mmCIF file of C-alpha atoms in Angstrom:
data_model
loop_
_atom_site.group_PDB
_atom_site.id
_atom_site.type_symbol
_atom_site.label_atom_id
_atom_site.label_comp_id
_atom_site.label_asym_id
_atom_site.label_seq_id
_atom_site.Cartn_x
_atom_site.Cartn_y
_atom_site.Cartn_z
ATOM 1 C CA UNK M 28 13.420 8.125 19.387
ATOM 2 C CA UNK M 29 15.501 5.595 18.713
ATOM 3 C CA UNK M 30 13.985 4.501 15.475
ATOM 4 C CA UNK M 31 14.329 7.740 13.857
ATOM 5 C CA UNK M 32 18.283 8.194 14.184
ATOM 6 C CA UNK M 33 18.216 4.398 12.712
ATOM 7 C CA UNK M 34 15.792 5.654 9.489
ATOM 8 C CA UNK M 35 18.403 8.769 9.268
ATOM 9 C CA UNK M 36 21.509 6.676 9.351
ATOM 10 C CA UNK M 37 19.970 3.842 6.666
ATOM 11 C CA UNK M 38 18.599 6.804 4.925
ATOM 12 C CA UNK M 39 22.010 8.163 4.704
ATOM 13 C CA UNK M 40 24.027 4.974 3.770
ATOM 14 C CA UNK M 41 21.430 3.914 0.901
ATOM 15 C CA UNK M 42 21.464 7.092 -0.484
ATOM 16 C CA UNK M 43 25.416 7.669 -0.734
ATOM 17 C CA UNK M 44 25.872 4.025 -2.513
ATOM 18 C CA UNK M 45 24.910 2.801 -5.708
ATOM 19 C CA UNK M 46 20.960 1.714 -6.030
ATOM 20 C CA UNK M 47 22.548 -1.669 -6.632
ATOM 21 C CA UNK M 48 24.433 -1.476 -3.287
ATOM 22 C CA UNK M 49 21.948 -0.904 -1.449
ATOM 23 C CA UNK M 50 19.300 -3.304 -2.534
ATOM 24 C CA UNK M 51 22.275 -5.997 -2.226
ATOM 25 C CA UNK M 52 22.711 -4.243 1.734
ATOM 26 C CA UNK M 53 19.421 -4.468 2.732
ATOM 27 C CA UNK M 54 19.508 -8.430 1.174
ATOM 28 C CA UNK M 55 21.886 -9.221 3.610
ATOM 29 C CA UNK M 56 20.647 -6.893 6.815
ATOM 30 C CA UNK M 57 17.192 -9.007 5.883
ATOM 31 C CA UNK M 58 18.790 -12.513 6.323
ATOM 32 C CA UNK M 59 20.124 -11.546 9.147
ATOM 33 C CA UNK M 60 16.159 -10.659 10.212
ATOM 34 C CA UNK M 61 14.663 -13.318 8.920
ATOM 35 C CA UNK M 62 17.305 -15.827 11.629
ATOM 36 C CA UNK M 63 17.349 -14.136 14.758
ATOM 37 C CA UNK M 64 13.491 -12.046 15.109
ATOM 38 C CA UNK M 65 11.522 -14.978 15.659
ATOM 39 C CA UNK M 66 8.611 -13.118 16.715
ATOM 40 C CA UNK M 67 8.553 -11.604 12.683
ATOM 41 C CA UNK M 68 9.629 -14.766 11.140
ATOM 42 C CA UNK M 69 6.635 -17.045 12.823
ATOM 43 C CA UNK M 70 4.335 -13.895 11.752
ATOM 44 C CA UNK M 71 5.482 -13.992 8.333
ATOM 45 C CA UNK M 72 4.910 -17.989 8.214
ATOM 46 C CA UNK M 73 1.591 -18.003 9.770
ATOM 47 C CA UNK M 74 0.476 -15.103 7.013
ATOM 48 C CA UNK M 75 1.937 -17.739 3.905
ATOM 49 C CA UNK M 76 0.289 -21.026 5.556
ATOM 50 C CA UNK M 77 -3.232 -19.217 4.878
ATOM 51 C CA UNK M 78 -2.543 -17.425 1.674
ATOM 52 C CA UNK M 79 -0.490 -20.802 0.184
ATOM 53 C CA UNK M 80 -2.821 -23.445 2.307
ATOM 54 C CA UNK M 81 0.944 -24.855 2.246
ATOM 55 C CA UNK M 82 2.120 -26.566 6.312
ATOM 56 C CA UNK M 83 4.428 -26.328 6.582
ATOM 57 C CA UNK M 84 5.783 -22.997 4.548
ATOM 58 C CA UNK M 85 9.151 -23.595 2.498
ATOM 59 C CA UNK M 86 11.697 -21.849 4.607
ATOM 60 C CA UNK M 87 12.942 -19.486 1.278
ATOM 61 C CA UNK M 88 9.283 -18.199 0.632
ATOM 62 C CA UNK M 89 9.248 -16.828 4.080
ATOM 63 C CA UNK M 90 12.883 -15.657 3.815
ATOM 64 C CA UNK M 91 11.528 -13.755 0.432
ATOM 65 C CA UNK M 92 9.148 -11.680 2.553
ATOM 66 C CA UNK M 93 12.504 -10.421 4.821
ATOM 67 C CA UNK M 94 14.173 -9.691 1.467
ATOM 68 C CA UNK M 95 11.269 -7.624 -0.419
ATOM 69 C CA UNK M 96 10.333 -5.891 2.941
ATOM 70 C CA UNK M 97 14.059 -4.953 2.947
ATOM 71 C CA UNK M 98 14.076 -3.672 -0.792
ATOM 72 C CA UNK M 99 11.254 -1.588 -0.120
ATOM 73 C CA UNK M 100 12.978 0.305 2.444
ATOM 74 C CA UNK M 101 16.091 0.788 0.435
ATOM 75 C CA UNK M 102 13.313 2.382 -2.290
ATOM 76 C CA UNK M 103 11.675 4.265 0.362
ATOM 77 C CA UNK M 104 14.902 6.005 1.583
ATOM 78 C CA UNK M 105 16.259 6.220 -2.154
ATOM 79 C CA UNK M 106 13.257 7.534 -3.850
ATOM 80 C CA UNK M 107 14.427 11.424 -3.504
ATOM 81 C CA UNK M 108 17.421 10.344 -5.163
ATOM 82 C CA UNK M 109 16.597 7.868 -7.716
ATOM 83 C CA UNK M 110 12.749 8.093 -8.881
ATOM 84 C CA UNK M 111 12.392 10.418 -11.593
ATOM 85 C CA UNK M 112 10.786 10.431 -15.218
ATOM 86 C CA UNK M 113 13.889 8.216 -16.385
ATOM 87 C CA UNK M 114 13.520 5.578 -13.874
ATOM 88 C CA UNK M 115 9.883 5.389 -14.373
ATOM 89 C CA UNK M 116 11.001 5.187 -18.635
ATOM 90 C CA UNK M 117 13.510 2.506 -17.815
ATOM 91 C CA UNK M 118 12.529 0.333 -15.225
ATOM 92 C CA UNK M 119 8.568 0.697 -14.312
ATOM 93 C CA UNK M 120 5.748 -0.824 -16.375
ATOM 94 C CA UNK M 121 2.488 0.873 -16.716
ATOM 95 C CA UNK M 122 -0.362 -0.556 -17.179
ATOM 96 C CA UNK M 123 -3.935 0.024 -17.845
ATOM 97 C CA UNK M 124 -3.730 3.643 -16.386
ATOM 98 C CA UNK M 125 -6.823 4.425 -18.822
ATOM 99 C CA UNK M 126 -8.824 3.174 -16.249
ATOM 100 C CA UNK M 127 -7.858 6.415 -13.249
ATOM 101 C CA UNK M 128 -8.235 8.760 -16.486
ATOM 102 C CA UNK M 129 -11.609 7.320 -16.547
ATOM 103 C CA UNK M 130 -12.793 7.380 -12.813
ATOM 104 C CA UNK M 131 -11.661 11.082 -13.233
ATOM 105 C CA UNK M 132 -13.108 12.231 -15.814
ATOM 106 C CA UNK M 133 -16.302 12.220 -13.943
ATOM 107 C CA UNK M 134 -15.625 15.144 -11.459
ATOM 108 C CA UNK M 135 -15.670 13.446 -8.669
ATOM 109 C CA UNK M 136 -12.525 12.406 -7.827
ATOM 110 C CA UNK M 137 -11.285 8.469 -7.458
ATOM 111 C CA UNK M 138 -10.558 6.405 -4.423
ATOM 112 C CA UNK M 139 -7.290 4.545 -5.161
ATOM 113 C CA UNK M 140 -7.268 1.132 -3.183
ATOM 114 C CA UNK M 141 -4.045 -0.589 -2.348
ATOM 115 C CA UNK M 142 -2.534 -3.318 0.193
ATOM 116 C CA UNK M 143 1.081 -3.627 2.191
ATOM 117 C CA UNK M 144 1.906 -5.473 -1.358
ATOM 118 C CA UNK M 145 4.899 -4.241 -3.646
ATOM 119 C CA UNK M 146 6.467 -0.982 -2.871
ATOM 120 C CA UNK M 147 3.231 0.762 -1.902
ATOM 121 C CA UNK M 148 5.334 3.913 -1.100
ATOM 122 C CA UNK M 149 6.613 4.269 -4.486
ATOM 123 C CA UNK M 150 3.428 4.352 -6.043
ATOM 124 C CA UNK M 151 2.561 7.817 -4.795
ATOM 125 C CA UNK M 152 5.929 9.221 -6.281
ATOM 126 C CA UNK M 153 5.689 7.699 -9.898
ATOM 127 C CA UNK M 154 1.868 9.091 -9.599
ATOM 128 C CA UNK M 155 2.509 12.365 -9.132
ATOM 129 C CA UNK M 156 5.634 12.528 -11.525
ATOM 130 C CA UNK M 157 2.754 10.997 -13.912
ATOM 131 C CA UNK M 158 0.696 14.478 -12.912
ATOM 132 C CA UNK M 159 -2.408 12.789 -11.434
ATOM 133 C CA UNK M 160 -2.882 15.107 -8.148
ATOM 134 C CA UNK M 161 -2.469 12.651 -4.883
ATOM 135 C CA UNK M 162 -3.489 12.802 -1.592
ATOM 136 C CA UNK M 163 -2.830 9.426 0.750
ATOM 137 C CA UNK M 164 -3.708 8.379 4.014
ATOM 138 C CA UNK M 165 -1.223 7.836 6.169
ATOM 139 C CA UNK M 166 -1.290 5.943 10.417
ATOM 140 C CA UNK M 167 0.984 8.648 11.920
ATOM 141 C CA UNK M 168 3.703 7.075 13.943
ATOM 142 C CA UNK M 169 4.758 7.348 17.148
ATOM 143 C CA UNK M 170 7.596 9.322 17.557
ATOM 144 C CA UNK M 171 6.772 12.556 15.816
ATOM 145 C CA UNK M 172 10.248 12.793 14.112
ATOM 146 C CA UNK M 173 9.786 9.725 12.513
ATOM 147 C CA UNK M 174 6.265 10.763 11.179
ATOM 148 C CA UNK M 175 7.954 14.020 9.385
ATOM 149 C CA UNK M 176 10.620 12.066 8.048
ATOM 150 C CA UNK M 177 8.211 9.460 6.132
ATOM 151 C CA UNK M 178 5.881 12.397 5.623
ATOM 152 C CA UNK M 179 8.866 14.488 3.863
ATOM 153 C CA UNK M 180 9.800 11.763 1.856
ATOM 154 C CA UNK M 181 6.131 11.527 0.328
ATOM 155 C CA UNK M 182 5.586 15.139 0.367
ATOM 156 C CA UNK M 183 9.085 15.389 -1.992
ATOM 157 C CA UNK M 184 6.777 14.563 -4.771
ATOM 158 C CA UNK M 185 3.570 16.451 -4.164
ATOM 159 C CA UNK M 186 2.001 14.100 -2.378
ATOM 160 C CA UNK M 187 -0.585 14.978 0.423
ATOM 161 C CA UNK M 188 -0.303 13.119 3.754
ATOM 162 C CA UNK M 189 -3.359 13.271 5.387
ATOM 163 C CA UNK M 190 -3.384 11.756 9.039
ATOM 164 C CA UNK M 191 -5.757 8.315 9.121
ATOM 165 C CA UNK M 192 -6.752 11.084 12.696
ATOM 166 C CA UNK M 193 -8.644 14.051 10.510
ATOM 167 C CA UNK M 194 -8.878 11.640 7.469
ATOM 168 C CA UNK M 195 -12.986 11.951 6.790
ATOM 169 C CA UNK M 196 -12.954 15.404 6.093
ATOM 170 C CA UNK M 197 -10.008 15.809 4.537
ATOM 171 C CA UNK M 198 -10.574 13.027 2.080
ATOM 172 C CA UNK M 199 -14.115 14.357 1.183
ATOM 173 C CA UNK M 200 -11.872 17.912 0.408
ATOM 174 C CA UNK M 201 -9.870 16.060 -1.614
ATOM 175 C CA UNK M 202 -12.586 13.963 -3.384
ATOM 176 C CA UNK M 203 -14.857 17.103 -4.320
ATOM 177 C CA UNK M 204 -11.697 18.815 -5.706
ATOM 178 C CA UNK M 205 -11.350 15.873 -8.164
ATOM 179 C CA UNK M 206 -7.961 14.631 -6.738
ATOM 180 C CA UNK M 207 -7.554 10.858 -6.093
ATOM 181 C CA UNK M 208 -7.349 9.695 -2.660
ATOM 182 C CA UNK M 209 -4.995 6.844 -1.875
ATOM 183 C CA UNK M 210 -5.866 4.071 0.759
ATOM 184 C CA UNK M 211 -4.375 0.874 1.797
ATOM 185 C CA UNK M 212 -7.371 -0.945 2.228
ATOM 186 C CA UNK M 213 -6.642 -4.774 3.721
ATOM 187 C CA UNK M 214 -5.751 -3.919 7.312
ATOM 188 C CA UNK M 215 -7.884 -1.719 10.183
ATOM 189 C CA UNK M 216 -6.165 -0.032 12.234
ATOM 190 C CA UNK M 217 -9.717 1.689 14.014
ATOM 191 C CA UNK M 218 -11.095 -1.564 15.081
ATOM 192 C CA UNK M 219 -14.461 -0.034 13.301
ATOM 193 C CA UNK M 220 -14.148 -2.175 10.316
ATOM 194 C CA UNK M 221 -16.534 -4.740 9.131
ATOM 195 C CA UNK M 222 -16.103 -8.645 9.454
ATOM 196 C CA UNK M 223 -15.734 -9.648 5.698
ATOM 197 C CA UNK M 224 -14.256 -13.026 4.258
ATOM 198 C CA UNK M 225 -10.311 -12.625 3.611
ATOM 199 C CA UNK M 226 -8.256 -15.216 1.710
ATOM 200 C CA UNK M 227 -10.471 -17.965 2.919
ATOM 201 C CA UNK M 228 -11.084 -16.326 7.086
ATOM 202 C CA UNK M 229 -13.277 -14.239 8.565
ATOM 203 C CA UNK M 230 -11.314 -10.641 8.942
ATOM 204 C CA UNK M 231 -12.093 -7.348 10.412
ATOM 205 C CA UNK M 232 -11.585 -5.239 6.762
ATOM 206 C CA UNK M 233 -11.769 -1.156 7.807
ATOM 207 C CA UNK M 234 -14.714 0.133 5.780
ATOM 208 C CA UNK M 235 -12.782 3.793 4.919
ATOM 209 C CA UNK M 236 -12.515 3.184 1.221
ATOM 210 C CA UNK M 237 -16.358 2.102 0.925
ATOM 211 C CA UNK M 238 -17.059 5.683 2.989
ATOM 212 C CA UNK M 239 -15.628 7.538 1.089
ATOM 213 C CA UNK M 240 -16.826 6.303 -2.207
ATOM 214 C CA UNK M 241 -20.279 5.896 -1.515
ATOM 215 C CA UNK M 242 -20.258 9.581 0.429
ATOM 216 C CA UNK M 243 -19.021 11.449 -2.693
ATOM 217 C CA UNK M 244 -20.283 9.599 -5.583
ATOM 218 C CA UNK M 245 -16.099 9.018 -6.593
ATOM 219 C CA UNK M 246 -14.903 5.606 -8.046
ATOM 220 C CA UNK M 247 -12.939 3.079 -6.677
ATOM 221 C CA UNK M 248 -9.699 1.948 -8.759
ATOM 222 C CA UNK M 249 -6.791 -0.471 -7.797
ATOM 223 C CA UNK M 250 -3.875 0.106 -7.801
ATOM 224 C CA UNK M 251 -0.805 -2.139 -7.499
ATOM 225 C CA UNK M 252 2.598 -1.833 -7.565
ATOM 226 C CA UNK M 253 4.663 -5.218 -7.445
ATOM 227 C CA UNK M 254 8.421 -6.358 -7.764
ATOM 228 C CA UNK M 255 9.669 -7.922 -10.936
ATOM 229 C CA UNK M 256 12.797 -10.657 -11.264
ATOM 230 C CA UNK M 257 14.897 -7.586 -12.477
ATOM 231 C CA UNK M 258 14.060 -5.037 -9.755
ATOM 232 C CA UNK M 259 11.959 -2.985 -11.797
ATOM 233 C CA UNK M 260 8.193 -2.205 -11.186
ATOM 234 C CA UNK M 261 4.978 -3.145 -13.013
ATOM 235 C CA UNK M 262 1.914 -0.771 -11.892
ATOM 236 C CA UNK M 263 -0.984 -2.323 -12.613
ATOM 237 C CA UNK M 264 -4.717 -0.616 -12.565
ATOM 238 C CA UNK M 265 -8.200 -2.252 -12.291
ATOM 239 C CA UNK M 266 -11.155 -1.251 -14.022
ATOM 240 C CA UNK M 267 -13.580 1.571 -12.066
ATOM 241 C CA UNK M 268 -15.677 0.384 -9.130
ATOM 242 C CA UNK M 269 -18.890 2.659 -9.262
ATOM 243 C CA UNK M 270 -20.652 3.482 -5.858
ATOM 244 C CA UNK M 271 -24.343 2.764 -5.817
ATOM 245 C CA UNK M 272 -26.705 3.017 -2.684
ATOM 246 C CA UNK M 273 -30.065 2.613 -1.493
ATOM 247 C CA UNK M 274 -32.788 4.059 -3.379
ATOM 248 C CA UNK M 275 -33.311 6.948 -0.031
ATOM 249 C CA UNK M 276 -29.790 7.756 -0.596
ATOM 250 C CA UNK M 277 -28.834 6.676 2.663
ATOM 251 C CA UNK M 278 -25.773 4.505 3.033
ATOM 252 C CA UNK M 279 -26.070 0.742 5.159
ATOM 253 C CA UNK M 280 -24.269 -1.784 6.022
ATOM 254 C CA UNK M 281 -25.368 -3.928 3.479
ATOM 255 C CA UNK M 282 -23.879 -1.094 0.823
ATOM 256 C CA UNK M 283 -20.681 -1.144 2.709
ATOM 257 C CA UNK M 284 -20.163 -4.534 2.607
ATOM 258 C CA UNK M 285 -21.434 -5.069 -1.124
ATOM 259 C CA UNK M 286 -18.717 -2.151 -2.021
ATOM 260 C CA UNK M 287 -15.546 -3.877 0.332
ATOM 261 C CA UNK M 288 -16.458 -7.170 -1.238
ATOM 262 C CA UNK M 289 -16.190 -5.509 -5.181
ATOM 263 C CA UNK M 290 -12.904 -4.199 -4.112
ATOM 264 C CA UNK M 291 -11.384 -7.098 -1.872
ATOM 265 C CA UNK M 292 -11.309 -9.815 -4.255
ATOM 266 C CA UNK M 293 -8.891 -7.679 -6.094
ATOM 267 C CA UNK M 294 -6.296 -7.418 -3.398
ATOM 268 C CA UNK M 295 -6.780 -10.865 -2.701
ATOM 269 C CA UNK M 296 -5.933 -12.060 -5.898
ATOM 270 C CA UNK M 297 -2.674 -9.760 -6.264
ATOM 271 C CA UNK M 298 -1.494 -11.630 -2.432
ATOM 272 C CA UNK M 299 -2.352 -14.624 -4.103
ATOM 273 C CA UNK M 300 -0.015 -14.203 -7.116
ATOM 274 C CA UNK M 301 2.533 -12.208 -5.214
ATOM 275 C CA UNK M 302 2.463 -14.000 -1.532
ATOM 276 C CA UNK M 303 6.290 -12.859 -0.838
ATOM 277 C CA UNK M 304 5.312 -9.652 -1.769
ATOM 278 C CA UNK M 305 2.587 -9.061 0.863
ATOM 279 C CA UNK M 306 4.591 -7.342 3.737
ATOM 280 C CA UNK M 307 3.038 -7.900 6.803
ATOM 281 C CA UNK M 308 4.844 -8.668 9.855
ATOM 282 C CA UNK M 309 2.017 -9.568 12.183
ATOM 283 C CA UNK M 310 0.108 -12.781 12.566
ATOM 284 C CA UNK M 311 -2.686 -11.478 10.136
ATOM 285 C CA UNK M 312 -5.360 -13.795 11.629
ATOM 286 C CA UNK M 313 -4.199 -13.929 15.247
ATOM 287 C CA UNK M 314 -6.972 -12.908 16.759
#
């Protein structure tokens, strides 16, 4: 319960000061962070060792993770306020969105695959304000206030939240209806994933994306949404990833993985060139 009066009070400070402000707030709330959760900070190190093959991990790179993770939440509480068809003229980049327009235009609707890289939560906002129709999947938390109050915030725009609980047929709805389907795709919350190689070590990789393409016959297309120097955005697209499976029609395994490996070595590359961008405050390899 806790947590949610904290979200309402940050929520409430970023909100009544300048975008500025609050970016330069959360900056300093992150430092702070970064020195005294030590739990988080050897997480965060551990993560950059594998991704930078770097031991041991310059002290600001791991410091940067703190500092984006804390300008994403200052965009995730702000968003109602701030993103709008002007901030998407003046301060995010799009490019290559030819390619959804594409995986569309078939009928079948168009797996969007992502990672906890950028400001993932934005993405859904500028999408819909773009008029693609957007549905995302979405680990409900804990504490049911807090689940409504991140679920509000997406649902501002249009978005559909659909629980990761009632997610298969839901997404196939969604799919058949020609809507795109948004999925982080690098980390399993199910423990029903499939063991595929990860920036260099064996990972369990949750297969949902795969599923769901190779179910419905709909595309796969990154999507990425990353930090620049300036605060402002670049969105970035991949080209279509087009299901195909066994002759019988039946899906295996061996389609699975051959799908998650298309898609993977996307998201690994975009860690690779944004490593204080991927914000993941567990020991990704722990176990």
């Amino acid at each position: 319960m806790g947590n949610y009066y904290l979200y309402q009070i940050a929520s409430f400070i970023a909100r009544i000061i300048p975008l500025r402000m609050a970016y330069a707030l959360a900056v300093r709330i992150a430092d702070l962070h970064y020195l005294f959760s030590r739990t988080d900070r050897k997480a965060v190190e551990a993560n950059l060792k594998v991704i930078l093959g770097t031991d041991p991990v310059p002290p600001a790179m791991a410091r940067q993770v703190f500092r984006n993770f804390g300008k994403y939440l200052a965009d995730f509480f702000t968003m109602t306020k701030y993103l709008n068809a002007d901030f998407i003229k003046t301060r995010v980049q799009v490019r290559d969105s030819g390619y959804l327009n594409e995986a569309l235009s078939g009928g079948k609707g168009c797996v969007l695959v992502g990672a906890h890289l950028g400001s993932w939560e934005l993405v859904g906002g500028v999408l819909s304000l773009l008029g693609y129709p957007l549905s995302v999947i979405a680990l409900p938390h804990n504490d049911p206030k807090v689940n409504k109050f991140f679920n509000d915030q997406r649902a501002f725009f249009g978005v559909t939240v659909i629980p990761s609980t009632a997610a298969i047929r839901r997404c196939m709805e969604q799919l058949n209806a020609n809507r795109c389907v948004g999925i982080l795709a690098e980390r399993d919350f199910s423990q029903q994933g499939m063991v595929m190689d990860f920036l260099g070590r064996p990972t369990m990789i949750p297969r949902g994306a795969a599923l769901f393409s190779l179910k419905t016959g709909a595309p796969i297309v990154h999507v990425f949404m990353v930090r620049d120097g300036n605060d402002g955005f670049h969105i970035t697209f991949e080209r279509p990833i087009y299901p195909s499976s066994g002759a019988d029609g039946k899906i295996t395994d061996e389609d699975l993985k051959f799908l998650i490996g298309q898609y993977i070595k996307n998201i690994e590359a975009q860690i690779r060139r944004h490593p204080t961008q991927w914000l993941m405050f567990r020991e990704f390899w722990a176990s």
